Amino acid sequence: LVKHLRMDREEKYEIVERWFLKDLEMIDGKEADTDNPFFDMHFQEVCHLEAYSCASKYTFVRTLNKLNETYLKKDLKIVNFDDTYLNDDSIWSSNNRDCLVLMRICFYASNLLCLSLCPLS
């Protein structure tokens, strides 16, 4: 857990707490249907965390999941996350999924804008 400190023009990052991936039992995204940065990591105790954004929360969980698959190969429970954005086998699979999701949203928004500007006959 890293704490970001800003004093005048100087920025510092301080390590507040450390955990081992092998001790992580479950990651709970709290609500899969809403765009929120809050999630819980279950060790022997539950740690309530807030990411910078929902996209950074998903990126963090994808990274933990990939590290687990590569090194530990244990059954890591990930609950209350949208599987579409967690799995590598999804349509939007790439190294930079967050940009692809944003592009998809922009595409739909531009379609709605075009449709709203079309005159009705």
CSV table of N, CA, C and O in Angstrom, one decimal:
chain,number,residue,atom,x,y,z
A,1,LEU,N,0.9,-1.2,0.0
A,1,LEU,CA,0.0,0.0,0.0
A,1,LEU,C,0.9,1.2,0.0
A,1,LEU,O,1.8,1.3,0.8
A,2,VAL,N,0.7,2.1,-1.0
A,2,VAL,CA,1.6,3.2,-1.1
A,2,VAL,C,0.7,4.5,-0.9
A,2,VAL,O,-0.4,4.6,-1.4
A,3,LYS,N,1.3,5.4,-0.1
A,3,LYS,CA,0.6,6.7,0.2
A,3,LYS,C,1.3,7.8,-0.6
A,3,LYS,O,2.5,7.9,-0.7
A,4,HIS,N,0.5,8.6,-1.3
A,4,HIS,CA,1.0,9.7,-2.2
A,4,HIS,C,1.0,10.9,-1.4
A,4,HIS,O,-0.1,11.3,-0.9
A,5,LEU,N,2.1,11.6,-1.2
A,5,LEU,CA,2.2,12.9,-0.5
A,5,LEU,C,2.6,14.0,-1.4
A,5,LEU,O,3.6,13.8,-2.2
A,6,ARG,N,2.0,15.1,-1.3
A,6,ARG,CA,2.4,16.2,-2.1
A,6,ARG,C,2.6,17.4,-1.2
A,6,ARG,O,1.7,17.9,-0.5
A,7,MET,N,3.8,17.9,-1.2
A,7,MET,CA,4.2,19.1,-0.4
A,7,MET,C,4.7,20.2,-1.4
A,7,MET,O,5.8,20.0,-2.0
A,8,ASP,N,4.0,21.2,-1.5
A,8,ASP,CA,4.3,22.3,-2.5
A,8,ASP,C,4.5,21.7,-3.9
A,8,ASP,O,3.6,21.2,-4.4
A,9,ARG,N,5.7,21.7,-4.4
A,9,ARG,CA,5.9,21.2,-5.8
A,9,ARG,C,6.6,19.8,-5.7
A,9,ARG,O,6.8,19.2,-6.8
A,10,GLU,N,6.8,19.3,-4.6
A,10,GLU,CA,7.5,18.0,-4.4
A,10,GLU,C,6.5,16.9,-4.1
A,10,GLU,O,5.6,17.1,-3.3
A,11,GLU,N,6.7,15.8,-4.8
A,11,GLU,CA,5.8,14.7,-4.6
A,11,GLU,C,6.6,13.5,-4.0
A,11,GLU,O,7.7,13.3,-4.4
A,12,LYS,N,6.0,12.8,-3.1
A,12,LYS,CA,6.7,11.7,-2.4
A,12,LYS,C,5.7,10.5,-2.4
A,12,LYS,O,4.5,10.7,-2.2
A,13,TYR,N,6.3,9.3,-2.4
A,13,TYR,CA,5.5,8.1,-2.3
A,13,TYR,C,6.1,7.3,-1.1
A,13,TYR,O,7.3,7.1,-1.0
A,14,GLU,N,5.2,6.9,-0.2
A,14,GLU,CA,5.7,6.3,1.0
A,14,GLU,C,5.0,4.9,1.1
A,14,GLU,O,3.8,4.8,1.0
A,15,ILE,N,5.8,3.9,1.3
A,15,ILE,CA,5.2,2.5,1.5
A,15,ILE,C,4.6,2.4,2.9
A,15,ILE,O,5.3,2.6,3.9
A,16,VAL,N,3.3,2.2,3.0
A,16,VAL,CA,2.6,2.2,4.3
A,16,VAL,C,2.5,0.8,4.8
A,16,VAL,O,2.7,0.5,6.0
A,17,GLU,N,2.1,-0.2,3.9
A,17,GLU,CA,1.9,-1.5,4.3
A,17,GLU,C,2.3,-2.5,3.1
A,17,GLU,O,2.2,-2.1,2.0
A,18,ARG,N,2.7,-3.7,3.5
A,18,ARG,CA,3.0,-4.7,2.5
A,18,ARG,C,2.3,-6.0,2.8
A,18,ARG,O,2.1,-6.3,4.0
A,19,TRP,N,1.9,-6.8,1.7
A,19,TRP,CA,1.3,-8.1,1.9
A,19,TRP,C,2.0,-9.0,0.9
A,19,TRP,O,2.6,-8.6,-0.1
A,20,PHE,N,1.8,-10.3,1.2
A,20,PHE,CA,2.3,-11.3,0.3
A,20,PHE,C,1.1,-11.8,-0.5
A,20,PHE,O,0.0,-12.0,0.0
A,21,LEU,N,1.4,-12.0,-1.8
A,21,LEU,CA,0.3,-12.5,-2.7
A,21,LEU,C,-0.1,-13.9,-2.2
A,21,LEU,O,-1.3,-14.2,-2.4
A,22,LYS,N,0.7,-14.7,-1.7
A,22,LYS,CA,0.3,-16.1,-1.3
A,22,LYS,C,-0.7,-16.0,-0.1
A,22,LYS,O,-1.4,-17.0,0.1
A,23,ASP,N,-0.7,-14.9,0.6
A,23,ASP,CA,-1.6,-14.8,1.7
A,23,ASP,C,-3.0,-14.2,1.3
A,23,ASP,O,-4.0,-14.2,2.1
A,24,LEU,N,-3.1,-13.8,0.1
A,24,LEU,CA,-4.3,-13.2,-0.4
A,24,LEU,C,-5.3,-14.3,-0.7
A,24,LEU,O,-5.0,-15.2,-1.5
A,25,GLU,N,-6.5,-14.3,-0.1
A,25,GLU,CA,-7.5,-15.3,-0.2
A,25,GLU,C,-8.6,-14.9,-1.3
A,25,GLU,O,-9.1,-15.7,-2.0
A,26,MET,N,-9.0,-13.6,-1.2
A,26,MET,CA,-10.1,-13.2,-2.1
A,26,MET,C,-10.0,-11.7,-2.4
A,26,MET,O,-9.5,-10.9,-1.5
A,27,ILE,N,-10.4,-11.3,-3.5
A,27,ILE,CA,-10.6,-9.8,-3.9
A,27,ILE,C,-12.0,-9.6,-4.2
A,27,ILE,O,-12.6,-10.3,-5.0
A,28,ASP,N,-12.6,-8.6,-3.5
A,28,ASP,CA,-14.0,-8.3,-3.6
A,28,ASP,C,-14.2,-6.9,-4.2
A,28,ASP,O,-13.8,-6.0,-3.5
A,29,GLY,N,-14.7,-6.8,-5.4
A,29,GLY,CA,-14.9,-5.5,-6.0
A,29,GLY,C,-16.1,-4.8,-5.6
A,29,GLY,O,-16.4,-3.7,-6.1
A,30,LYS,N,-16.8,-5.3,-4.6
A,30,LYS,CA,-18.0,-4.7,-4.0
A,30,LYS,C,-19.2,-4.7,-4.9
A,30,LYS,O,-20.2,-5.3,-4.6
A,31,GLU,N,-19.2,-4.0,-6.0
A,31,GLU,CA,-20.3,-3.9,-6.9
A,31,GLU,C,-19.8,-4.0,-8.4
A,31,GLU,O,-19.1,-3.1,-8.8
A,32,ALA,N,-20.2,-5.1,-9.1
A,32,ALA,CA,-19.7,-5.2,-10.4
A,32,ALA,C,-20.4,-4.3,-11.4
A,32,ALA,O,-19.9,-4.0,-12.5
A,33,ASP,N,-21.7,-3.9,-11.0
A,33,ASP,CA,-22.5,-3.1,-12.0
A,33,ASP,C,-22.3,-1.6,-11.9
A,33,ASP,O,-22.8,-0.9,-12.7
A,34,THR,N,-21.5,-1.2,-10.9
A,34,THR,CA,-21.3,0.3,-10.8
A,34,THR,C,-19.9,0.6,-11.0
A,34,THR,O,-19.0,-0.2,-10.8
A,35,ASP,N,-19.6,1.9,-11.4
A,35,ASP,CA,-18.3,2.4,-11.6
A,35,ASP,C,-17.8,3.0,-10.3
A,35,ASP,O,-17.9,4.2,-10.1
A,36,ASN,N,-17.2,2.1,-9.5
A,36,ASN,CA,-16.6,2.7,-8.2
A,36,ASN,C,-15.2,2.1,-8.0
A,36,ASN,O,-14.9,1.0,-8.5
A,37,PRO,N,-14.3,2.9,-7.4
A,37,PRO,CA,-12.9,2.5,-7.2
A,37,PRO,C,-12.7,1.7,-5.9
A,37,PRO,O,-11.6,1.4,-5.6
A,38,PHE,N,-13.7,1.3,-5.2
A,38,PHE,CA,-13.6,0.7,-3.9
A,38,PHE,C,-13.5,-0.8,-4.0
A,38,PHE,O,-14.3,-1.4,-4.8
A,39,PHE,N,-12.7,-1.5,-3.3
A,39,PHE,CA,-12.6,-2.9,-3.3
A,39,PHE,C,-12.0,-3.4,-2.0
A,39,PHE,O,-11.4,-2.6,-1.2
A,40,ASP,N,-12.2,-4.7,-1.7
A,40,ASP,CA,-11.6,-5.3,-0.4
A,40,ASP,C,-10.7,-6.4,-0.8
A,40,ASP,O,-10.9,-7.2,-1.8
A,41,MET,N,-9.6,-6.5,-0.1
A,41,MET,CA,-8.6,-7.6,-0.2
A,41,MET,C,-8.7,-8.4,1.0
A,41,MET,O,-8.5,-7.8,2.1
A,42,HIS,N,-9.0,-9.7,0.9
A,42,HIS,CA,-9.1,-10.5,2.1
A,42,HIS,C,-7.9,-11.3,2.4
A,42,HIS,O,-7.5,-12.2,1.6
A,43,PHE,N,-7.2,-11.0,3.4
A,43,PHE,CA,-6.1,-11.8,4.0
A,43,PHE,C,-6.6,-12.4,5.2
A,43,PHE,O,-7.7,-12.9,5.2
A,44,GLN,N,-5.8,-12.5,6.3
A,44,GLN,CA,-6.4,-13.0,7.6
A,44,GLN,C,-7.4,-11.9,8.1
A,44,GLN,O,-8.3,-12.2,8.8
A,45,GLU,N,-7.2,-10.7,7.7
A,45,GLU,CA,-8.1,-9.6,7.9
A,45,GLU,C,-8.5,-9.0,6.6
A,45,GLU,O,-7.8,-9.2,5.6
A,46,VAL,N,-9.6,-8.2,6.6
A,46,VAL,CA,-10.1,-7.6,5.4
A,46,VAL,C,-9.5,-6.2,5.3
A,46,VAL,O,-9.6,-5.4,6.3
A,47,CYS,N,-8.9,-5.9,4.2
A,47,CYS,CA,-8.4,-4.5,3.9
A,47,CYS,C,-9.3,-3.8,3.0
A,47,CYS,O,-9.5,-4.3,1.9
A,48,HIS,N,-9.8,-2.7,3.4
A,48,HIS,CA,-10.7,-1.9,2.6
A,48,HIS,C,-9.8,-0.9,1.8
A,48,HIS,O,-9.2,-0.1,2.5
A,49,LEU,N,-9.9,-0.9,0.5
A,49,LEU,CA,-9.0,0.0,-0.3
A,49,LEU,C,-9.8,0.8,-1.3
A,49,LEU,O,-10.9,0.4,-1.7
A,50,GLU,N,-9.2,1.9,-1.8
A,50,GLU,CA,-9.8,2.7,-2.8
A,50,GLU,C,-8.7,3.0,-3.9
A,50,GLU,O,-7.6,3.4,-3.5
A,51,ALA,N,-9.0,2.6,-5.1
A,51,ALA,CA,-8.1,2.9,-6.2
A,51,ALA,C,-8.3,4.3,-6.7
A,51,ALA,O,-9.2,5.0,-6.3
A,52,TYR,N,-7.4,4.7,-7.6
A,52,TYR,CA,-7.5,6.0,-8.2
A,52,TYR,C,-8.7,6.2,-9.0
A,52,TYR,O,-9.4,7.2,-9.0
A,53,SER,N,-9.1,5.1,-9.7
A,53,SER,CA,-10.3,5.1,-10.6
A,53,SER,C,-10.7,3.6,-10.7
A,53,SER,O,-10.0,2.7,-10.3
A,54,CYS,N,-11.9,3.4,-11.3
A,54,CYS,CA,-12.4,2.1,-11.6
A,54,CYS,C,-11.5,1.4,-12.5
A,54,CYS,O,-11.2,0.2,-12.4
A,55,ALA,N,-11.0,2.1,-13.5
A,55,ALA,CA,-10.1,1.5,-14.5
A,55,ALA,C,-8.8,1.0,-13.8
A,55,ALA,O,-8.3,-0.1,-14.1
A,56,SER,N,-8.3,1.8,-12.9
A,56,SER,CA,-7.0,1.4,-12.2
A,56,SER,C,-7.3,0.2,-11.3
A,56,SER,O,-6.4,-0.6,-11.0
A,57,LYS,N,-8.5,0.1,-10.7
A,57,LYS,CA,-8.9,-1.0,-9.9
A,57,LYS,C,-8.9,-2.3,-10.7
A,57,LYS,O,-8.3,-3.3,-10.3
A,58,TYR,N,-9.4,-2.3,-11.9
A,58,TYR,CA,-9.4,-3.4,-12.8
A,58,TYR,C,-8.0,-3.8,-13.2
A,58,TYR,O,-7.7,-5.0,-13.3
A,59,THR,N,-7.2,-2.8,-13.5
A,59,THR,CA,-5.8,-3.0,-13.9
A,59,THR,C,-5.1,-3.7,-12.8
A,59,THR,O,-4.3,-4.6,-13.0
A,60,PHE,N,-5.2,-3.2,-11.6
A,60,PHE,CA,-4.6,-3.8,-10.4
A,60,PHE,C,-5.0,-5.3,-10.2
A,60,PHE,O,-4.1,-6.1,-10.0
A,61,VAL,N,-6.3,-5.6,-10.3
A,61,VAL,CA,-6.7,-6.9,-10.1
A,61,VAL,C,-6.3,-7.8,-11.3
A,61,VAL,O,-5.9,-9.0,-11.0
A,62,ARG,N,-6.3,-7.3,-12.5
A,62,ARG,CA,-5.8,-8.1,-13.6
A,62,ARG,C,-4.3,-8.5,-13.4
A,62,ARG,O,-3.8,-9.6,-13.7
A,63,THR,N,-3.5,-7.5,-12.9
A,63,THR,CA,-2.1,-7.8,-12.6
A,63,THR,C,-1.9,-8.8,-11.5
A,63,THR,O,-1.1,-9.7,-11.6
A,64,LEU,N,-2.7,-8.7,-10.4
A,64,LEU,CA,-2.6,-9.7,-9.3
A,64,LEU,C,-3.0,-11.1,-9.8
A,64,LEU,O,-2.3,-12.0,-9.5
A,65,ASN,N,-4.0,-11.1,-10.7
A,65,ASN,CA,-4.5,-12.4,-11.2
A,65,ASN,C,-3.4,-13.0,-12.1
A,65,ASN,O,-3.1,-14.2,-12.0
A,66,LYS,N,-2.8,-12.2,-12.9
A,66,LYS,CA,-1.7,-12.7,-13.8
A,66,LYS,C,-0.5,-13.1,-13.0
A,66,LYS,O,0.1,-14.2,-13.3
A,67,LEU,N,-0.1,-12.4,-12.0
A,67,LEU,CA,1.0,-12.8,-11.1
A,67,LEU,C,0.7,-14.1,-10.4
A,67,LEU,O,1.5,-15.0,-10.3
A,68,ASN,N,-0.6,-14.3,-10.0
A,68,ASN,CA,-1.0,-15.5,-9.3
A,68,ASN,C,-0.9,-16.7,-10.3
A,68,ASN,O,-0.4,-17.7,-10.0
A,69,GLU,N,-1.4,-16.5,-11.5
A,69,GLU,CA,-1.4,-17.6,-12.5
A,69,GLU,C,0.1,-17.9,-12.9
A,69,GLU,O,0.4,-19.1,-13.1
A,70,THR,N,1.0,-17.0,-12.9
A,70,THR,CA,2.3,-17.2,-13.3
A,70,THR,C,3.2,-17.9,-12.3
A,70,THR,O,3.9,-18.8,-12.5
A,71,TYR,N,3.0,-17.4,-11.0
A,71,TYR,CA,3.9,-17.9,-10.0
A,71,TYR,C,3.3,-18.8,-9.0
A,71,TYR,O,4.0,-19.8,-8.5
A,72,LEU,N,2.1,-18.6,-8.5
A,72,LEU,CA,1.5,-19.4,-7.5
A,72,LEU,C,0.6,-20.5,-8.0
A,72,LEU,O,0.5,-21.5,-7.4
A,73,LYS,N,-0.2,-20.2,-9.0
A,73,LYS,CA,-1.2,-21.1,-9.5
A,73,LYS,C,-2.1,-21.6,-8.5
A,73,LYS,O,-2.5,-22.8,-8.5
A,74,LYS,N,-2.5,-20.7,-7.6
A,74,LYS,CA,-3.5,-21.1,-6.6
A,74,LYS,C,-4.9,-20.6,-7.0
A,74,LYS,O,-5.0,-19.7,-7.9
A,75,ASP,N,-5.9,-21.1,-6.3
A,75,ASP,CA,-7.3,-20.6,-6.6
A,75,ASP,C,-7.5,-19.3,-5.9
A,75,ASP,O,-7.8,-19.3,-4.7
A,76,LEU,N,-7.4,-18.2,-6.6
A,76,LEU,CA,-7.7,-16.9,-6.1
A,76,LEU,C,-9.1,-16.5,-6.4
A,76,LEU,O,-9.4,-16.4,-7.6
A,77,LYS,N,-9.9,-16.3,-5.4
A,77,LYS,CA,-11.3,-15.9,-5.7
A,77,LYS,C,-11.4,-14.4,-6.0
A,77,LYS,O,-10.9,-13.6,-5.2
A,78,ILE,N,-12.0,-14.1,-7.1
A,78,ILE,CA,-12.2,-12.7,-7.5
A,78,ILE,C,-13.7,-12.5,-7.7
A,78,ILE,O,-14.3,-13.2,-8.6
A,79,VAL,N,-14.3,-11.8,-6.8
A,79,VAL,CA,-15.8,-11.7,-6.9
A,79,VAL,C,-16.2,-10.2,-7.1
A,79,VAL,O,-15.5,-9.3,-6.7
A,80,ASN,N,-17.4,-10.0,-7.6
A,80,ASN,CA,-18.0,-8.7,-7.8
A,80,ASN,C,-17.2,-7.9,-8.8
A,80,ASN,O,-17.0,-6.7,-8.6
A,81,PHE,N,-16.6,-8.5,-9.8
A,81,PHE,CA,-16.0,-7.8,-10.9
A,81,PHE,C,-16.6,-8.3,-12.2
A,81,PHE,O,-17.1,-9.4,-12.3
A,82,ASP,N,-16.6,-7.4,-13.2
A,82,ASP,CA,-17.1,-7.8,-14.5
A,82,ASP,C,-16.1,-8.6,-15.2
A,82,ASP,O,-15.0,-8.1,-15.5
A,83,ASP,N,-16.4,-9.9,-15.5
A,83,ASP,CA,-15.5,-10.8,-16.1
A,83,ASP,C,-15.0,-10.4,-17.4
A,83,ASP,O,-13.9,-10.8,-17.9
A,84,THR,N,-15.8,-9.6,-18.1
A,84,THR,CA,-15.4,-9.2,-19.5
A,84,THR,C,-14.1,-8.4,-19.5
A,84,THR,O,-13.3,-8.6,-20.4
A,85,TYR,N,-13.9,-7.7,-18.4
A,85,TYR,CA,-12.7,-6.9,-18.4
A,85,TYR,C,-11.5,-7.5,-17.6
A,85,TYR,O,-10.4,-7.0,-17.5
A,86,LEU,N,-11.8,-8.7,-17.0
A,86,LEU,CA,-10.7,-9.4,-16.3
A,86,LEU,C,-10.0,-10.5,-17.1
A,86,LEU,O,-8.9,-10.8,-16.9
A,87,ASN,N,-10.8,-11.1,-18.0
A,87,ASN,CA,-10.3,-12.3,-18.7
A,87,ASN,C,-9.5,-11.9,-20.0
A,87,ASN,O,-9.9,-11.0,-20.7
A,88,ASP,N,-8.5,-12.7,-20.3
A,88,ASP,CA,-7.7,-12.5,-21.5
A,88,ASP,C,-8.5,-13.0,-22.7
A,88,ASP,O,-8.1,-12.7,-23.9
A,89,ASP,N,-9.5,-13.9,-22.6
A,89,ASP,CA,-10.2,-14.5,-23.7
A,89,ASP,C,-11.4,-13.6,-24.1
A,89,ASP,O,-12.2,-14.1,-25.0
A,90,SER,N,-11.5,-12.4,-23.6
A,90,SER,CA,-12.7,-11.6,-24.0
A,90,SER,C,-12.4,-10.9,-25.3
A,90,SER,O,-11.3,-10.9,-25.8
A,91,ILE,N,-13.5,-10.4,-25.9
A,91,ILE,CA,-13.4,-9.7,-27.2
A,91,ILE,C,-12.4,-8.5,-27.1
A,91,ILE,O,-11.7,-8.2,-28.0
A,92,TRP,N,-12.4,-7.8,-26.0
A,92,TRP,CA,-11.6,-6.6,-25.8
A,92,TRP,C,-10.2,-6.9,-25.3
A,92,TRP,O,-9.6,-6.1,-24.7
A,93,SER,N,-9.7,-8.1,-25.4
A,93,SER,CA,-8.5,-8.5,-24.9
A,93,SER,C,-7.3,-7.8,-25.6
A,93,SER,O,-7.2,-7.9,-26.8
A,94,SER,N,-6.5,-7.2,-24.8
A,94,SER,CA,-5.2,-6.5,-25.3
A,94,SER,C,-4.4,-6.1,-24.1
A,94,SER,O,-4.8,-6.3,-23.0
A,95,ASN,N,-3.3,-5.6,-24.4
A,95,ASN,CA,-2.4,-5.1,-23.3
A,95,ASN,C,-3.0,-3.8,-22.6
A,95,ASN,O,-2.6,-3.4,-21.6
A,96,ASN,N,-3.8,-3.2,-23.4
A,96,ASN,CA,-4.4,-1.9,-22.9
A,96,ASN,C,-5.9,-1.9,-23.0
A,96,ASN,O,-6.4,-1.1,-23.8
A,97,ARG,N,-6.5,-2.7,-22.3
A,97,ARG,CA,-8.0,-2.9,-22.4
A,97,ARG,C,-8.7,-1.6,-22.0
A,97,ARG,O,-9.8,-1.3,-22.6
A,98,ASP,N,-8.2,-0.8,-21.1
A,98,ASP,CA,-8.9,0.4,-20.7
A,98,ASP,C,-9.2,1.4,-21.8
A,98,ASP,O,-10.2,2.0,-22.0
A,99,CYS,N,-8.2,1.5,-22.7
A,99,CYS,CA,-8.3,2.4,-23.9
A,99,CYS,C,-9.3,1.8,-24.8
A,99,CYS,O,-10.1,2.6,-25.5
A,100,LEU,N,-9.3,0.5,-25.0
A,100,LEU,CA,-10.3,-0.1,-25.9
A,100,LEU,C,-11.7,0.1,-25.4
A,100,LEU,O,-12.6,0.3,-26.2
A,101,VAL,N,-11.9,0.0,-24.1
A,101,VAL,CA,-13.2,0.2,-23.6
A,101,VAL,C,-13.7,1.6,-23.8
A,101,VAL,O,-14.8,1.9,-24.1
A,102,LEU,N,-12.7,2.5,-23.6
A,102,LEU,CA,-13.0,3.9,-23.8
A,102,LEU,C,-13.4,4.2,-25.2
A,102,LEU,O,-14.3,5.0,-25.5
A,103,MET,N,-12.6,3.6,-26.1
A,103,MET,CA,-12.9,3.7,-27.6
A,103,MET,C,-14.3,3.2,-27.9
A,103,MET,O,-15.1,3.8,-28.7
A,104,ARG,N,-14.7,2.1,-27.3
A,104,ARG,CA,-16.0,1.5,-27.5
A,104,ARG,C,-17.1,2.5,-27.0
A,104,ARG,O,-18.1,2.7,-27.7
A,105,ILE,N,-16.9,3.1,-25.9
A,105,ILE,CA,-17.9,4.0,-25.3
A,105,ILE,C,-18.0,5.3,-26.2
A,105,ILE,O,-19.1,5.7,-26.5
A,106,CYS,N,-16.8,5.8,-26.7
A,106,CYS,CA,-16.8,6.9,-27.6
A,106,CYS,C,-17.5,6.6,-28.9
A,106,CYS,O,-18.3,7.4,-29.5
A,107,PHE,N,-17.4,5.3,-29.4
A,107,PHE,CA,-18.0,4.9,-30.7
A,107,PHE,C,-19.5,4.9,-30.5
A,107,PHE,O,-20.3,5.5,-31.3
A,108,TYR,N,-20.0,4.4,-29.4
A,108,TYR,CA,-21.5,4.4,-29.1
A,108,TYR,C,-22.0,5.8,-28.9
A,108,TYR,O,-23.1,6.2,-29.4
A,109,ALA,N,-21.2,6.7,-28.3
A,109,ALA,CA,-21.6,8.1,-28.0
A,109,ALA,C,-21.7,8.8,-29.4
A,109,ALA,O,-22.6,9.6,-29.6
A,110,SER,N,-20.7,8.6,-30.3
A,110,SER,CA,-20.8,9.3,-31.6
A,110,SER,C,-21.9,8.8,-32.4
A,110,SER,O,-22.6,9.6,-33.1
A,111,ASN,N,-22.3,7.5,-32.3
A,111,ASN,CA,-23.4,7.0,-33.0
A,111,ASN,C,-24.7,7.6,-32.5
A,111,ASN,O,-25.6,8.0,-33.3
A,112,LEU,N,-24.8,7.8,-31.2
A,112,LEU,CA,-26.0,8.4,-30.6
A,112,LEU,C,-26.1,9.9,-31.1
A,112,LEU,O,-27.2,10.4,-31.3
A,113,LEU,N,-25.0,10.6,-31.1
A,113,LEU,CA,-24.9,12.0,-31.5
A,113,LEU,C,-25.4,12.1,-33.0
A,113,LEU,O,-26.2,12.9,-33.3
A,114,CYS,N,-24.9,11.2,-33.9
A,114,CYS,CA,-25.3,11.2,-35.3
A,114,CYS,C,-26.8,10.9,-35.4
A,114,CYS,O,-27.4,11.6,-36.2
A,115,LEU,N,-27.2,10.0,-34.7
A,115,LEU,CA,-28.7,9.6,-34.8
A,115,LEU,C,-29.5,10.8,-34.3
A,115,LEU,O,-30.6,11.0,-34.8
A,116,SER,N,-29.1,11.5,-33.2
A,116,SER,CA,-29.9,12.6,-32.7
A,116,SER,C,-29.9,13.8,-33.6
A,116,SER,O,-30.8,14.6,-33.6
A,117,LEU,N,-28.9,13.9,-34.5
A,117,LEU,CA,-28.8,15.0,-35.4
A,117,LEU,C,-29.6,14.8,-36.7
A,117,LEU,O,-29.8,15.7,-37.5
A,118,CYS,N,-29.9,13.5,-37.0
A,118,CYS,CA,-30.6,13.1,-38.2
A,118,CYS,C,-32.1,13.7,-38.2
A,118,CYS,O,-32.7,13.5,-37.2
A,119,PRO,N,-32.5,14.3,-39.2
A,119,PRO,CA,-33.9,14.8,-39.2
A,119,PRO,C,-34.9,13.6,-39.4
A,119,PRO,O,-34.6,12.7,-40.1
A,120,LEU,N,-36.0,13.7,-38.7
A,120,LEU,CA,-37.0,12.7,-38.8
A,120,LEU,C,-37.9,13.1,-40.0
A,120,LEU,O,-38.3,14.2,-40.2
A,121,SER,N,-38.3,12.1,-40.8
A,121,SER,CA,-39.1,12.4,-41.9
A,121,SER,C,-40.5,11.8,-41.7
A,121,SER,O,-40.8,11.0,-40.9
